[in-house]
PDB file of C-alpha atoms and ligand atoms in Angstrom:
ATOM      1  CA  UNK A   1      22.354   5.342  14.439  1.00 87.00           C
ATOM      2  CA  UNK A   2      20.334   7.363  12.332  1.00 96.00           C
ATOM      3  CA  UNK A   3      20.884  10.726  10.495  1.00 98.00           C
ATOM      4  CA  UNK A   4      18.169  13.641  12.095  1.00 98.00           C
ATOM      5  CA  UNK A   5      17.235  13.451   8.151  1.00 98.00           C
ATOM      6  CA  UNK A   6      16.621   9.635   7.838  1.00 98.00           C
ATOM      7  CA  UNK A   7      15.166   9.402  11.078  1.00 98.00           C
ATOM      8  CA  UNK A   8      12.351  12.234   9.437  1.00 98.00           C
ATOM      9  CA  UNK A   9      12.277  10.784   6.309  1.00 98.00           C
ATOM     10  CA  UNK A  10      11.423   7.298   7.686  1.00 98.00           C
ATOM     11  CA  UNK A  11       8.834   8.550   9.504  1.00 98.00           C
ATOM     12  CA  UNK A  12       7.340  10.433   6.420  1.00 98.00           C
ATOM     13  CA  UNK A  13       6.987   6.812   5.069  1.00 98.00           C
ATOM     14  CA  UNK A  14       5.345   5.290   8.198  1.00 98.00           C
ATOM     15  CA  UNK A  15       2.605   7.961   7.671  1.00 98.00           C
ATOM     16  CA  UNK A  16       2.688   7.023   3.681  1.00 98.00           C
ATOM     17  CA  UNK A  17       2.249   3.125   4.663  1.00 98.00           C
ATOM     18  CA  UNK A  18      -0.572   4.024   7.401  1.00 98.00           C
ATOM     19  CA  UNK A  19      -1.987   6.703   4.469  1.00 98.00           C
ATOM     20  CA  UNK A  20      -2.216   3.984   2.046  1.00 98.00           C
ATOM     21  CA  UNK A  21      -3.761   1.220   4.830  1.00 98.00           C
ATOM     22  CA  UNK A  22      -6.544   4.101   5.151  1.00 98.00           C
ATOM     23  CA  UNK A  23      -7.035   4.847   1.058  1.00 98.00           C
ATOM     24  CA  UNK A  24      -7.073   1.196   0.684  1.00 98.00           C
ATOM     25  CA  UNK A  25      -9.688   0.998   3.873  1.00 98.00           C
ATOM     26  CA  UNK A  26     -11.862   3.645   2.086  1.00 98.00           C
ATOM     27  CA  UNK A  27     -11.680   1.596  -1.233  1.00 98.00           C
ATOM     28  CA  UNK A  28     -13.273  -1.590   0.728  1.00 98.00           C
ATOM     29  CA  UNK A  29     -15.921   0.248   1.591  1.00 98.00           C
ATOM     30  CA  UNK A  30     -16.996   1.423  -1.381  1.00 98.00           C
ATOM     31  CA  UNK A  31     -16.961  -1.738  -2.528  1.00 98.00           C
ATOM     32  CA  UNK A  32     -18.831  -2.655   0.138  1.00 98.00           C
ATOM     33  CA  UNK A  33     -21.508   0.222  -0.421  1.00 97.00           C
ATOM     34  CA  UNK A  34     -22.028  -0.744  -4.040  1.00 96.00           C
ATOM     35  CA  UNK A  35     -22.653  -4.193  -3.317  1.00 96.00           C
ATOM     36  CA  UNK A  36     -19.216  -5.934  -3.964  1.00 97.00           C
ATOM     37  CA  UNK A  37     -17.807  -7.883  -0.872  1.00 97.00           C
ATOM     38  CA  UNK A  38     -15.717  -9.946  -2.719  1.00 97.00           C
ATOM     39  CA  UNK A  39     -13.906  -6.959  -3.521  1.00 97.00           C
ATOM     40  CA  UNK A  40     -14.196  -5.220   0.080  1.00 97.00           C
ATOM     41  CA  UNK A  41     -12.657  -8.233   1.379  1.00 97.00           C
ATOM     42  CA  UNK A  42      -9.753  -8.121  -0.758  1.00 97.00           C
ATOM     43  CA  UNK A  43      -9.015  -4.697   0.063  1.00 97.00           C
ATOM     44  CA  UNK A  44      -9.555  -4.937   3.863  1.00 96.00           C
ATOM     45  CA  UNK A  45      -6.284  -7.951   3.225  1.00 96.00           C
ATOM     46  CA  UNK A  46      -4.498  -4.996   1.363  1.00 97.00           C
ATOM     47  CA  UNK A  47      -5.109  -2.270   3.837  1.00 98.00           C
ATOM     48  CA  UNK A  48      -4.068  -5.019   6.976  1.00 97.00           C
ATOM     49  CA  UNK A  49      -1.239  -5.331   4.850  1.00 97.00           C
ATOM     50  CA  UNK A  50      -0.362  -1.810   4.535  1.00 98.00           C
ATOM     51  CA  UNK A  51      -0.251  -1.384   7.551  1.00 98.00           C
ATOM     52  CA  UNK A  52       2.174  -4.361   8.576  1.00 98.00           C
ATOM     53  CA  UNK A  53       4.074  -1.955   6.202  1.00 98.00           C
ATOM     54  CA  UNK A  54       4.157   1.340   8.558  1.00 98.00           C
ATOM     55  CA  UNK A  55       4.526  -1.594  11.431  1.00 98.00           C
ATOM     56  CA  UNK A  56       7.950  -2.773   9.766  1.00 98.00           C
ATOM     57  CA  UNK A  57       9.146   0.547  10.126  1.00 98.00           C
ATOM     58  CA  UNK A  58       8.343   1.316  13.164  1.00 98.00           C
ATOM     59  CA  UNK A  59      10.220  -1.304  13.981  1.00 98.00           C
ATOM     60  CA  UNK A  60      13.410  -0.479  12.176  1.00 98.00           C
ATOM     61  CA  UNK A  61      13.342   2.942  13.670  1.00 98.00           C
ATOM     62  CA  UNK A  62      12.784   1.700  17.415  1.00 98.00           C
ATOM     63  CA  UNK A  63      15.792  -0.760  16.746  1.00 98.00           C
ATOM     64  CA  UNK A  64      17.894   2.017  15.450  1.00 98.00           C
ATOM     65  CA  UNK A  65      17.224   3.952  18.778  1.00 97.00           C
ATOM     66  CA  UNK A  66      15.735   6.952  16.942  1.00 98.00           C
ATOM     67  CA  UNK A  67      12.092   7.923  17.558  1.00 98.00           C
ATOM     68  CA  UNK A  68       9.255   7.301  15.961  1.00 98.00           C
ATOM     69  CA  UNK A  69       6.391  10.354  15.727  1.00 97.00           C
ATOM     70  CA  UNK A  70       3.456   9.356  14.331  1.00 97.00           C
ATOM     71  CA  UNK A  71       1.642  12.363  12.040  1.00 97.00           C
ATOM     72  CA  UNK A  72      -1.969  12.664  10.960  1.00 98.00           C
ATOM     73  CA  UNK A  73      -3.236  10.817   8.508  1.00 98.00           C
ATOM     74  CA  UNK A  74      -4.618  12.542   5.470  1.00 97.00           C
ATOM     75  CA  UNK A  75      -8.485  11.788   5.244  1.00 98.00           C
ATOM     76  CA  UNK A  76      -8.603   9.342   1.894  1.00 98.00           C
ATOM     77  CA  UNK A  77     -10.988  10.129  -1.474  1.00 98.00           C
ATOM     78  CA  UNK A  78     -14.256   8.009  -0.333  1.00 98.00           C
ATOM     79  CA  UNK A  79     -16.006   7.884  -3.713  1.00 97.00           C
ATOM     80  CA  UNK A  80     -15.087   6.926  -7.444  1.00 98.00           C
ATOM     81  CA  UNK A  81     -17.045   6.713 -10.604  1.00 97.00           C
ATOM     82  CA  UNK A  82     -16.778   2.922 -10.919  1.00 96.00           C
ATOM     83  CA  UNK A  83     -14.232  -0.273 -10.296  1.00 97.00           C
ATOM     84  CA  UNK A  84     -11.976   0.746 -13.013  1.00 98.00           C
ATOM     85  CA  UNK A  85     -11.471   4.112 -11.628  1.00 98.00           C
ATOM     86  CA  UNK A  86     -10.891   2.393  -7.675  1.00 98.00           C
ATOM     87  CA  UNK A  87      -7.883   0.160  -9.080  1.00 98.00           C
ATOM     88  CA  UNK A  88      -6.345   2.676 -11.704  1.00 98.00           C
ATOM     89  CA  UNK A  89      -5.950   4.747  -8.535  1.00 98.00           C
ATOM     90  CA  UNK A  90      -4.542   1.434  -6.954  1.00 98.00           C
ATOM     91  CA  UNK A  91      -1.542   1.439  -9.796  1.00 98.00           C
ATOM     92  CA  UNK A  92      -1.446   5.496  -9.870  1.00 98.00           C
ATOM     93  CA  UNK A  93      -0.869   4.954  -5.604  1.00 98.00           C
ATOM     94  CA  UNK A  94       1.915   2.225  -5.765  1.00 98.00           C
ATOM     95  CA  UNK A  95       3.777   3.766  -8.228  1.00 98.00           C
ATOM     96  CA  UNK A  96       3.592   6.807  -5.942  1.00 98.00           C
ATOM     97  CA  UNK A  97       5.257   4.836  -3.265  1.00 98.00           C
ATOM     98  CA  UNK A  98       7.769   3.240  -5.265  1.00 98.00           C
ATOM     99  CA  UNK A  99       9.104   6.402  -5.965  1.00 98.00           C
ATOM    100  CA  UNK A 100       9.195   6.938  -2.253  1.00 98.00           C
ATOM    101  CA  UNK A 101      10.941   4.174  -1.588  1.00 98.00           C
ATOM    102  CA  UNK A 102      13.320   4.660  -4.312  1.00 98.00           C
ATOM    103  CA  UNK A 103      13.944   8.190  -3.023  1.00 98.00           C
ATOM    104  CA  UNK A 104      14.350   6.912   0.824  1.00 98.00           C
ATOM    105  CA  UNK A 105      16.907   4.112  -0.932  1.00 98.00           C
ATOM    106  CA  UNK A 106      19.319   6.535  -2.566  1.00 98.00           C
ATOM    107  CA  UNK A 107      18.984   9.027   0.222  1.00 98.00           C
ATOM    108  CA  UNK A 108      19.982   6.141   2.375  1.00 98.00           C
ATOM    109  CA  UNK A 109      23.043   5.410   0.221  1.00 98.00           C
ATOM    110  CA  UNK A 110      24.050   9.200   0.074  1.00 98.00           C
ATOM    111  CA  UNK A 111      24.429   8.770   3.369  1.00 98.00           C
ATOM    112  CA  UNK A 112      26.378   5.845   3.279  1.00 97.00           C
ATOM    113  CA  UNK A 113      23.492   4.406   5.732  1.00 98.00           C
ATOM    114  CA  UNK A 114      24.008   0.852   4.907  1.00 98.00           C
ATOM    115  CA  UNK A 115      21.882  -0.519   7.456  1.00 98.00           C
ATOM    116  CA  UNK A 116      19.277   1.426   6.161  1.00 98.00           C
ATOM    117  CA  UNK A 117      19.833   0.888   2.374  1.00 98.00           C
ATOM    118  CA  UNK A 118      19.497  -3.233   3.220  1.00 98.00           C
ATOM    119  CA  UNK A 119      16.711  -3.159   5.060  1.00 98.00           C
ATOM    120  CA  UNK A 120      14.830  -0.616   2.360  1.00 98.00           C
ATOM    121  CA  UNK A 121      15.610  -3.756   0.145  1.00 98.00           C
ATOM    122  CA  UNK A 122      12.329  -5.596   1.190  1.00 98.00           C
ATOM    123  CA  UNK A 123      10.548  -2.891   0.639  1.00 98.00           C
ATOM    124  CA  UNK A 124      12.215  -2.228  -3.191  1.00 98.00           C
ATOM    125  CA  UNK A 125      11.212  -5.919  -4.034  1.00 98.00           C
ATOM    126  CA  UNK A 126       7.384  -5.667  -2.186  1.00 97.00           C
ATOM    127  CA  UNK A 127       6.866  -2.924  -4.531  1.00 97.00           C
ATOM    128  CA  UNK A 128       7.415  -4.997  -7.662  1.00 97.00           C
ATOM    129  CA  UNK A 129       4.966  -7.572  -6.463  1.00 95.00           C
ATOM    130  CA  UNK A 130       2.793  -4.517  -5.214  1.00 95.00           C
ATOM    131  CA  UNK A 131       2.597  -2.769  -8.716  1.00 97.00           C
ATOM    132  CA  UNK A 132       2.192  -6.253 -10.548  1.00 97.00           C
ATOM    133  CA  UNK A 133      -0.769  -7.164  -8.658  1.00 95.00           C
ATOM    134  CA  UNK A 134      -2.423  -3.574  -9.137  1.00 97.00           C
ATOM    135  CA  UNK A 135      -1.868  -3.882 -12.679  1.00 98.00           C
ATOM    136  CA  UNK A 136      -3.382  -7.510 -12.956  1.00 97.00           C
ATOM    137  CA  UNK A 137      -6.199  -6.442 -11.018  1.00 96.00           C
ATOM    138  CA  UNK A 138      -6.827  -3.298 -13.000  1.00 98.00           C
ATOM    139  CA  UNK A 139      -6.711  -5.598 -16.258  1.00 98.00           C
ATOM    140  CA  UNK A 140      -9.079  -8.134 -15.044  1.00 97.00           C
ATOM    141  CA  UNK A 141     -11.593  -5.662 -13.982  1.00 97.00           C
ATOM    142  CA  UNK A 142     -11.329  -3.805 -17.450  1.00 98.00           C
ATOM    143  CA  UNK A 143     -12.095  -6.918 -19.063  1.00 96.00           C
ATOM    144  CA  UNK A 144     -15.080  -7.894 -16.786  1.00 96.00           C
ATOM    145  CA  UNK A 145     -15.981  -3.859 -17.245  1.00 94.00           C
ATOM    146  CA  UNK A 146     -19.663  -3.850 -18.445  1.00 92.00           C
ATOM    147  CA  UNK A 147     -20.626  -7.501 -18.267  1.00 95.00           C
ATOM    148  CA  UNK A 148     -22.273  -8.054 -14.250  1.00 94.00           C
ATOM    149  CA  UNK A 149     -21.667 -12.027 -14.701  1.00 96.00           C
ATOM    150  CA  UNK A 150     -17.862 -11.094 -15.482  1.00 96.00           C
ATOM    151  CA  UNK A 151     -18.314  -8.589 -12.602  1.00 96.00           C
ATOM    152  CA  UNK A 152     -19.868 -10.914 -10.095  1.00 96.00           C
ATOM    153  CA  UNK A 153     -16.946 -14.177 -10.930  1.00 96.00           C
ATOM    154  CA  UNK A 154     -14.411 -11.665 -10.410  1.00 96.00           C
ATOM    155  CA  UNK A 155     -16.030 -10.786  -6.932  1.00 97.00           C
ATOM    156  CA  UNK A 156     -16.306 -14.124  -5.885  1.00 96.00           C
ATOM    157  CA  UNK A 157     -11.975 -14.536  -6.851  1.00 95.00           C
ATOM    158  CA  UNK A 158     -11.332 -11.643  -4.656  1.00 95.00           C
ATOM    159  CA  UNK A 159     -13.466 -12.421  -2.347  1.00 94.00           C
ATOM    160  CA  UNK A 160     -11.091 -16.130  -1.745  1.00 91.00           C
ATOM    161  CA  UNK A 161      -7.779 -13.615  -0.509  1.00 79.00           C
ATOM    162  CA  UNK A 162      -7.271 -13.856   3.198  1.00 68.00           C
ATOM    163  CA  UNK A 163      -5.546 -11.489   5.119  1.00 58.00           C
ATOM    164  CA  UNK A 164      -1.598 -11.890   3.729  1.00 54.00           C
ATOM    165  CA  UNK A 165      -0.256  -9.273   5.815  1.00 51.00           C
ATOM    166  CA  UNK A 166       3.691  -9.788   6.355  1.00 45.00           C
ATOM    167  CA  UNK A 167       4.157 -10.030  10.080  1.00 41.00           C
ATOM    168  CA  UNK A 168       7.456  -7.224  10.632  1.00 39.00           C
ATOM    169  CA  UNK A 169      10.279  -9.474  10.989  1.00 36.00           C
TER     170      UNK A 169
HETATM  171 FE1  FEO B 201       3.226  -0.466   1.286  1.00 56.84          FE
HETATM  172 FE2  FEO B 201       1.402  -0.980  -1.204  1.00 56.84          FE
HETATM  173  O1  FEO B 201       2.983  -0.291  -0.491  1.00 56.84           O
END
């Protein structure tokens, strides 16, 4: 069963997973506003995929017989000053929740929670993907920063991602 403290502390994330489905929501449509659906697109897969995130946990916390209490979600920033700015808040964000994960993974071995700790594992090695594709991203549109053909090839590319949310197994 779960601690009073993880059972809180895993819910803190479920609203961090559903915060981040909604920043990432806001993103797309900015995208979308300025003209760039290749790049909406892509961020409507990342915010579907967010929130299989919050989903997983839910899950986990139903299993565990504790109880999940969902919070309000923080309204998200709706505008930025250009691309670069939207994905250098991308990396700023994921490196935000890997230290929340990090955090919920020791906590979980302070408590000698060991179910906990393993299934936080996923979650430790998602975030390595999650950071290395917010950096490539963030590279790619720096180079492609100032040149609209650049721009508009790199739309098109992110425009090909499908939804590859991770079904909560
Ligand atoms: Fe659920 Fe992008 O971290």
């Amino acid at each position: 069963m779960l601690s009073t403290e993880m059972e809180s502390a895993l819910n803190e994330q479920i609203n961090a997973e559903d915060y981040s489905s909604y920043l990432y929501e806001s993103m797309g449509n900015y995208f979308e506003h300025i003209g760039f659906r290749g790049f909406a697109n892509w961020f409507r897969a990342q915010a579907e995929e967010e929130h299989a995130h919050a989903r997983k946990i839910v899950d986990f916390v139903n299993a565990r017989g504790a109880r999940v209490l969902l919070k309000a979600i923080k309204a998200p920033k709706t505008d930025w000053k250009d691309p670069v700015e939207v994905f250098e808040d991308v990396v700023a964000h994921e490196e935000k929740v890997t230290r929340l994960i990090n955090d919920l993974s020791s906590k979980a071995a302070e408590e000698n929670d060991h179910a906990t700790h393993t299934f936080l594992e996923w979650f430790i090695t998602e975030q390595v993907e999650e950071e290395a594709n917010a950096n490539d991203a963030l590279n790619r549109v720096k180079m492609a920063e100032g040149a609209p053909g650049a721009m508009l090839f790199l739309d098109q590319e992110f425009g090909q991602r499908g939804n590859t949310a991770t079904p909560a197994e």
